[in-house]
mmCIF file of C-alpha atoms in Angstrom:
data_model
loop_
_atom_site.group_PDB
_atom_site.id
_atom_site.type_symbol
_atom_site.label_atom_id
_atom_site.label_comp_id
_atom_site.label_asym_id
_atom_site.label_seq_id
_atom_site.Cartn_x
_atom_site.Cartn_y
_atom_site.Cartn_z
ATOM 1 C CA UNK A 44 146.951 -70.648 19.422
ATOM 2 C CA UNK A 45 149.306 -70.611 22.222
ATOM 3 C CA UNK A 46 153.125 -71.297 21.743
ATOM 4 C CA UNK A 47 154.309 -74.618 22.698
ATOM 5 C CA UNK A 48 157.166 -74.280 25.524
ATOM 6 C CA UNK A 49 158.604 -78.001 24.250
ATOM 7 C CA UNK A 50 159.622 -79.986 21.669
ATOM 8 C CA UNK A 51 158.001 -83.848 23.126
ATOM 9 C CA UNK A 52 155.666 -84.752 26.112
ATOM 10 C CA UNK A 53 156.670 -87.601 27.798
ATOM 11 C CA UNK A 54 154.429 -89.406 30.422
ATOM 12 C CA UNK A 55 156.099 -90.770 33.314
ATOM 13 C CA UNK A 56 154.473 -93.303 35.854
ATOM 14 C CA UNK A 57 155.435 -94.086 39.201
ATOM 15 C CA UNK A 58 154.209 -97.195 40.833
ATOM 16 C CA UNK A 59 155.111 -99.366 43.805
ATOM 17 C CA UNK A 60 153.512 -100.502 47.240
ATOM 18 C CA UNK A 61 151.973 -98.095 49.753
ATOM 19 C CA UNK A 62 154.498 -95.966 51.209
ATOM 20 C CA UNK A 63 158.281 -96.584 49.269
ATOM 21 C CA UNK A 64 158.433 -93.284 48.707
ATOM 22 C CA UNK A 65 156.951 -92.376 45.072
ATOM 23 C CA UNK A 66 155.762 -89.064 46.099
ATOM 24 C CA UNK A 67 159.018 -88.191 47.859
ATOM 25 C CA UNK A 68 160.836 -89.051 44.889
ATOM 26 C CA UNK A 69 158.374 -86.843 42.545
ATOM 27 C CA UNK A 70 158.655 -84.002 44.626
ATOM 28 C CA UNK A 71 162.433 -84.340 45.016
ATOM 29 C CA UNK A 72 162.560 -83.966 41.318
ATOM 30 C CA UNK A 73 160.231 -81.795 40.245
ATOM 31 C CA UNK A 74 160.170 -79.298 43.739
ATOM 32 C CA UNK A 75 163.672 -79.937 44.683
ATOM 33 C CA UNK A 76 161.638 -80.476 47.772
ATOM 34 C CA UNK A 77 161.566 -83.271 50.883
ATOM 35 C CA UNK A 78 158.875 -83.999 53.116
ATOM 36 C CA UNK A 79 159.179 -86.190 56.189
ATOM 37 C CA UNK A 80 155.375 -85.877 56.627
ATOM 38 C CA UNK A 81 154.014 -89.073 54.718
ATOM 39 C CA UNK A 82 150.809 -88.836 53.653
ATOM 40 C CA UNK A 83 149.281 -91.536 51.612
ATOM 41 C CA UNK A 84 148.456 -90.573 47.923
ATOM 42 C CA UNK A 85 144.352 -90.994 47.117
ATOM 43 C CA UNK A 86 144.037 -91.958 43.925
ATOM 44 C CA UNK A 87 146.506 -90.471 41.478
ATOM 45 C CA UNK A 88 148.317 -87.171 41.259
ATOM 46 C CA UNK A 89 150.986 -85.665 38.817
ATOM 47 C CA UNK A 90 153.625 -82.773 38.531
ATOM 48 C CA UNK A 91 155.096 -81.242 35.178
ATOM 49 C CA UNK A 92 158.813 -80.334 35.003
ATOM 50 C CA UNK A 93 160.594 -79.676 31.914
ATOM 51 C CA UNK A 94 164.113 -80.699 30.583
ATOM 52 C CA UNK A 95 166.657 -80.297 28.219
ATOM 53 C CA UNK A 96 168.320 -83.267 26.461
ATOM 54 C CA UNK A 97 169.679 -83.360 23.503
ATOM 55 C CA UNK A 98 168.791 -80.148 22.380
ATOM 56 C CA UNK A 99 165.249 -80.947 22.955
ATOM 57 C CA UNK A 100 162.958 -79.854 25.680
ATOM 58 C CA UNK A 101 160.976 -82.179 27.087
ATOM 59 C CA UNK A 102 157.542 -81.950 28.916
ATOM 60 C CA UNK A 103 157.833 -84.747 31.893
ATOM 61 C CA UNK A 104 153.994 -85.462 32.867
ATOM 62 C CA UNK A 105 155.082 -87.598 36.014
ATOM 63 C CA UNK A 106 151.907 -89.597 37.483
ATOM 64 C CA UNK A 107 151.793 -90.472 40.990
ATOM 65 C CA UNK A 108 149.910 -93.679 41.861
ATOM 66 C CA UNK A 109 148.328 -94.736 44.977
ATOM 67 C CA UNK A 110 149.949 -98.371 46.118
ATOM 68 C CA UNK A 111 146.622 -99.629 48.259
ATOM 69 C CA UNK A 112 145.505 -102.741 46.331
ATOM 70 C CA UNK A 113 141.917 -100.497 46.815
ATOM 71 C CA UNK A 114 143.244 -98.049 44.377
ATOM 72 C CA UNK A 115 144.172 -100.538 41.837
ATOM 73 C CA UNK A 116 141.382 -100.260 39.521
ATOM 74 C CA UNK A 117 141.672 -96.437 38.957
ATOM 75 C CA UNK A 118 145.402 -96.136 38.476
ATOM 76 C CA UNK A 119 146.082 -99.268 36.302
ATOM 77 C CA UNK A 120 143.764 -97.072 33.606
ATOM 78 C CA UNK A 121 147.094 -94.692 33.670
ATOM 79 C CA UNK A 122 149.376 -97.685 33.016
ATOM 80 C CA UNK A 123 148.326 -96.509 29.172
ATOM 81 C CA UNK A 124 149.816 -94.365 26.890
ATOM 82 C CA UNK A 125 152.669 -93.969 29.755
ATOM 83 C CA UNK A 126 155.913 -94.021 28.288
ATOM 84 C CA UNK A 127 157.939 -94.683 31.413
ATOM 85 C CA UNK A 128 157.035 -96.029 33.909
ATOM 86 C CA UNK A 129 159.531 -96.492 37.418
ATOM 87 C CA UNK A 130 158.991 -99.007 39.623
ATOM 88 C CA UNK A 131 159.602 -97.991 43.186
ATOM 89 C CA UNK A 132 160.289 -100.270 46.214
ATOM 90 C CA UNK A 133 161.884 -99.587 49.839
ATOM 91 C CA UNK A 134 165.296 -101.262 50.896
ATOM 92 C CA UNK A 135 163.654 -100.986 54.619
ATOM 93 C CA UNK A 136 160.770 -103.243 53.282
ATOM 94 C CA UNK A 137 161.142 -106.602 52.003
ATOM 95 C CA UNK A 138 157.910 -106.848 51.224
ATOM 96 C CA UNK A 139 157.511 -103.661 48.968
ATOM 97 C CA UNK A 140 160.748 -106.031 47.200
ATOM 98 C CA UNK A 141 159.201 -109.054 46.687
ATOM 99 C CA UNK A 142 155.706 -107.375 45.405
ATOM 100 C CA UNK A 143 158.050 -105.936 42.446
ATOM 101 C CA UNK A 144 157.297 -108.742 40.393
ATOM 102 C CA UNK A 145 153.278 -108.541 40.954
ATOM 103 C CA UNK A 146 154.435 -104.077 39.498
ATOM 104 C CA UNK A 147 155.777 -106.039 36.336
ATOM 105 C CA UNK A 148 153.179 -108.244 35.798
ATOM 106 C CA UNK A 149 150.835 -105.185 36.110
ATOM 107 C CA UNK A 150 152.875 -103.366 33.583
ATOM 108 C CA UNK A 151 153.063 -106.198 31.357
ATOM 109 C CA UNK A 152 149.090 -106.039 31.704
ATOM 110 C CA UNK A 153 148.514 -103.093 31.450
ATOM 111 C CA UNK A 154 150.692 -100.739 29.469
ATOM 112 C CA UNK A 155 151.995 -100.304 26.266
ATOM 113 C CA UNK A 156 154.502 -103.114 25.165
ATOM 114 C CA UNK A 157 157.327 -101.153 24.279
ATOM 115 C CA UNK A 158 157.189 -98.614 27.848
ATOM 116 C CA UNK A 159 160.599 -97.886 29.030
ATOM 117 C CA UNK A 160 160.815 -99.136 32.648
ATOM 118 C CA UNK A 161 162.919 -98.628 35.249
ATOM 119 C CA UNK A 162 163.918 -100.312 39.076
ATOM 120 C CA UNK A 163 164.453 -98.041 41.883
ATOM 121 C CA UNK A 164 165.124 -99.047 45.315
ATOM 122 C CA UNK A 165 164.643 -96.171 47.422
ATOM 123 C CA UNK A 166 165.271 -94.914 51.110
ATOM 124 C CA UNK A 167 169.308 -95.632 50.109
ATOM 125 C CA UNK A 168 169.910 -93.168 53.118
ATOM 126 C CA UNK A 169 168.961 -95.636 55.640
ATOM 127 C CA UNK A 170 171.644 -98.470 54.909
ATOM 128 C CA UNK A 171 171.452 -99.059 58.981
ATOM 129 C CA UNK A 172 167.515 -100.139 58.522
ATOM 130 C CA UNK A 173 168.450 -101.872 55.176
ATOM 131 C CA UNK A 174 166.919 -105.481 54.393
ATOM 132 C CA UNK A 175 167.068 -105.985 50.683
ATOM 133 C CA UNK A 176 170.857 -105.842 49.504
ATOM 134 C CA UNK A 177 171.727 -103.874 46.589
ATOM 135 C CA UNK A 178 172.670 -107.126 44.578
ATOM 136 C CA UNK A 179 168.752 -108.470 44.522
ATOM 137 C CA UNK A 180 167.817 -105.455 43.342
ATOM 138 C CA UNK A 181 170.742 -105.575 40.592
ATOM 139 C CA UNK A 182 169.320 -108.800 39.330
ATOM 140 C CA UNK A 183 165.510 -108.322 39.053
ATOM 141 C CA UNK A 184 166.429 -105.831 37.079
ATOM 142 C CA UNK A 185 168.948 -107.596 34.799
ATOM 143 C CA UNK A 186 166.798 -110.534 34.347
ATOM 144 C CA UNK A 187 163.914 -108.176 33.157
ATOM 145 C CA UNK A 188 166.290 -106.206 30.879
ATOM 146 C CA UNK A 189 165.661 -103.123 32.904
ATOM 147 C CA UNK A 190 167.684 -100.037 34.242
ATOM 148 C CA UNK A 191 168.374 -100.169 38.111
ATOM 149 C CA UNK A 192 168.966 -96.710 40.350
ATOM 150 C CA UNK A 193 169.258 -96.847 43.977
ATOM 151 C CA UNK A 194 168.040 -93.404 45.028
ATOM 152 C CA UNK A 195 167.141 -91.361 48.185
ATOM 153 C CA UNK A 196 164.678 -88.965 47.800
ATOM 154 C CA UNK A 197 166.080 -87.401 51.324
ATOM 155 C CA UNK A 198 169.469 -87.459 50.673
ATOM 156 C CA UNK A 199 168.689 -86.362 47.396
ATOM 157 C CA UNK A 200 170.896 -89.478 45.871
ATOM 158 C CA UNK A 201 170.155 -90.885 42.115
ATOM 159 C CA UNK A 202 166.355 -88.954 41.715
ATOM 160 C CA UNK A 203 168.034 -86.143 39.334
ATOM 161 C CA UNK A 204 169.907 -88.734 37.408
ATOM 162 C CA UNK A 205 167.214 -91.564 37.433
ATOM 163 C CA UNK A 206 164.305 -89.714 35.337
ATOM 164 C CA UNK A 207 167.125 -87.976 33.171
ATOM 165 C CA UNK A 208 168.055 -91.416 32.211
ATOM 166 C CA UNK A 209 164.642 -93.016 31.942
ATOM 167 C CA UNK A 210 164.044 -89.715 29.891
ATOM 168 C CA UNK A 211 167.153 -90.340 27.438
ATOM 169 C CA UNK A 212 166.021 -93.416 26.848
ATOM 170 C CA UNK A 213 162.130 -92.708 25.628
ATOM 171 C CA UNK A 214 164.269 -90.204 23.453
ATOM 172 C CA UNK A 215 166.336 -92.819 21.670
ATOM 173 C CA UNK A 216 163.153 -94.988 21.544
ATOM 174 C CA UNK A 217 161.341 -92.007 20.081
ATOM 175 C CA UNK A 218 164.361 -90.761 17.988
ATOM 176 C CA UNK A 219 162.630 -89.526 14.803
ATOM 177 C CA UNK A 220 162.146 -86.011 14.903
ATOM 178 C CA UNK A 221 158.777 -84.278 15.835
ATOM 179 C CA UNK A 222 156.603 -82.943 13.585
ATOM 180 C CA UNK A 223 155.322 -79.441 15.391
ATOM 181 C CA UNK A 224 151.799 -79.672 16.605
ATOM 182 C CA UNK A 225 150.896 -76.452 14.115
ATOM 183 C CA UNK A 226 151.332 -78.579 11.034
ATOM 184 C CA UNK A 227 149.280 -81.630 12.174
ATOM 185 C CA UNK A 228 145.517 -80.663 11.045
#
């Protein structure tokens, strides 16, 4: 049998209205990369990166969702067995803000009651374009009991420390220690 490269797999979700900026974001983090190109994501996709926290390294499975409504019905089947799941919206958008609570309805729906979730508002790089002030964001995600990042995935601003932190806290959540996948059979 192959030798396992990490201690604990963690699946990540990202979800959010068409064109916030979930792939950016993934690819920021995982590629260290930034694409101005935006192509819309069919379906689902995902990217692996691996951390260290705590002493423990960590798989990150990060999904990427498609935000059309018409892809609704295939990616709310990965809303399961996530164990974080970030909500993305665009401070250029007002309307990618105010569909945040439709996201958390969908999560509450969907997923697993005790997912870790997290509020991002991204595109914090274009404060001259900005519509939805930093203080809404603040308090959707206090009244949900959430964590709130405002990130740029061009800028490179808050991605790095946003799925650390989302990361740390499945950890705590987790906190008992593994039990290697050899001795499970």
């Amino acid at each position: 049998m192959a030798k396992k490269t990490y201690d604990l797999l963690f699946k990540l979700l990202l979800i959010g209205d068409s064109g916030v900026g979930k792939t950016c974001v993934l690819f920021r983090f995982s590629d260290d990369a930034f694409n101005t190109t935006f192509i819309s994501t069919i379906g689902i996709d995902f990217k692996i990166k691996t951390v260290e926290l705590q002493g423990k390294k960590i798989k990150l499975q990060i999904w990427d969702t498609a935000g059309q409504e018409r892809f609704h019905t295939i990616t709310t089947s990965y809303y399961r067995g996530a164990m974080g799941i970030m909500l993305v919206y665009d401070i250029t958008n007002a309307k990618s803000f105010e569909n945040i609570s439709k996201w958390l309805r969908n999560i509450d729906e969907h997923a697993n009651e005790d997912v870790e979730r997290m509020l991002l508002g991204n595109k914090c790089d274009m404060e001259d374009k900005r519509v939805v002030p930093k203080a809404k964001g603040e308090q959707i995600a206090r009244e949900h009991g959430i964590r709130f990042f405002e990130t740029s995935a061009k800028a490179n601003i808050n991605i790095e420390k946003a799925f650390l932190t989302l990361a740390e806290d499945i950890l705590r959540k987790v906190g008992a220690p593994s039990i290697p996948v050899e001795q499970i059979s």
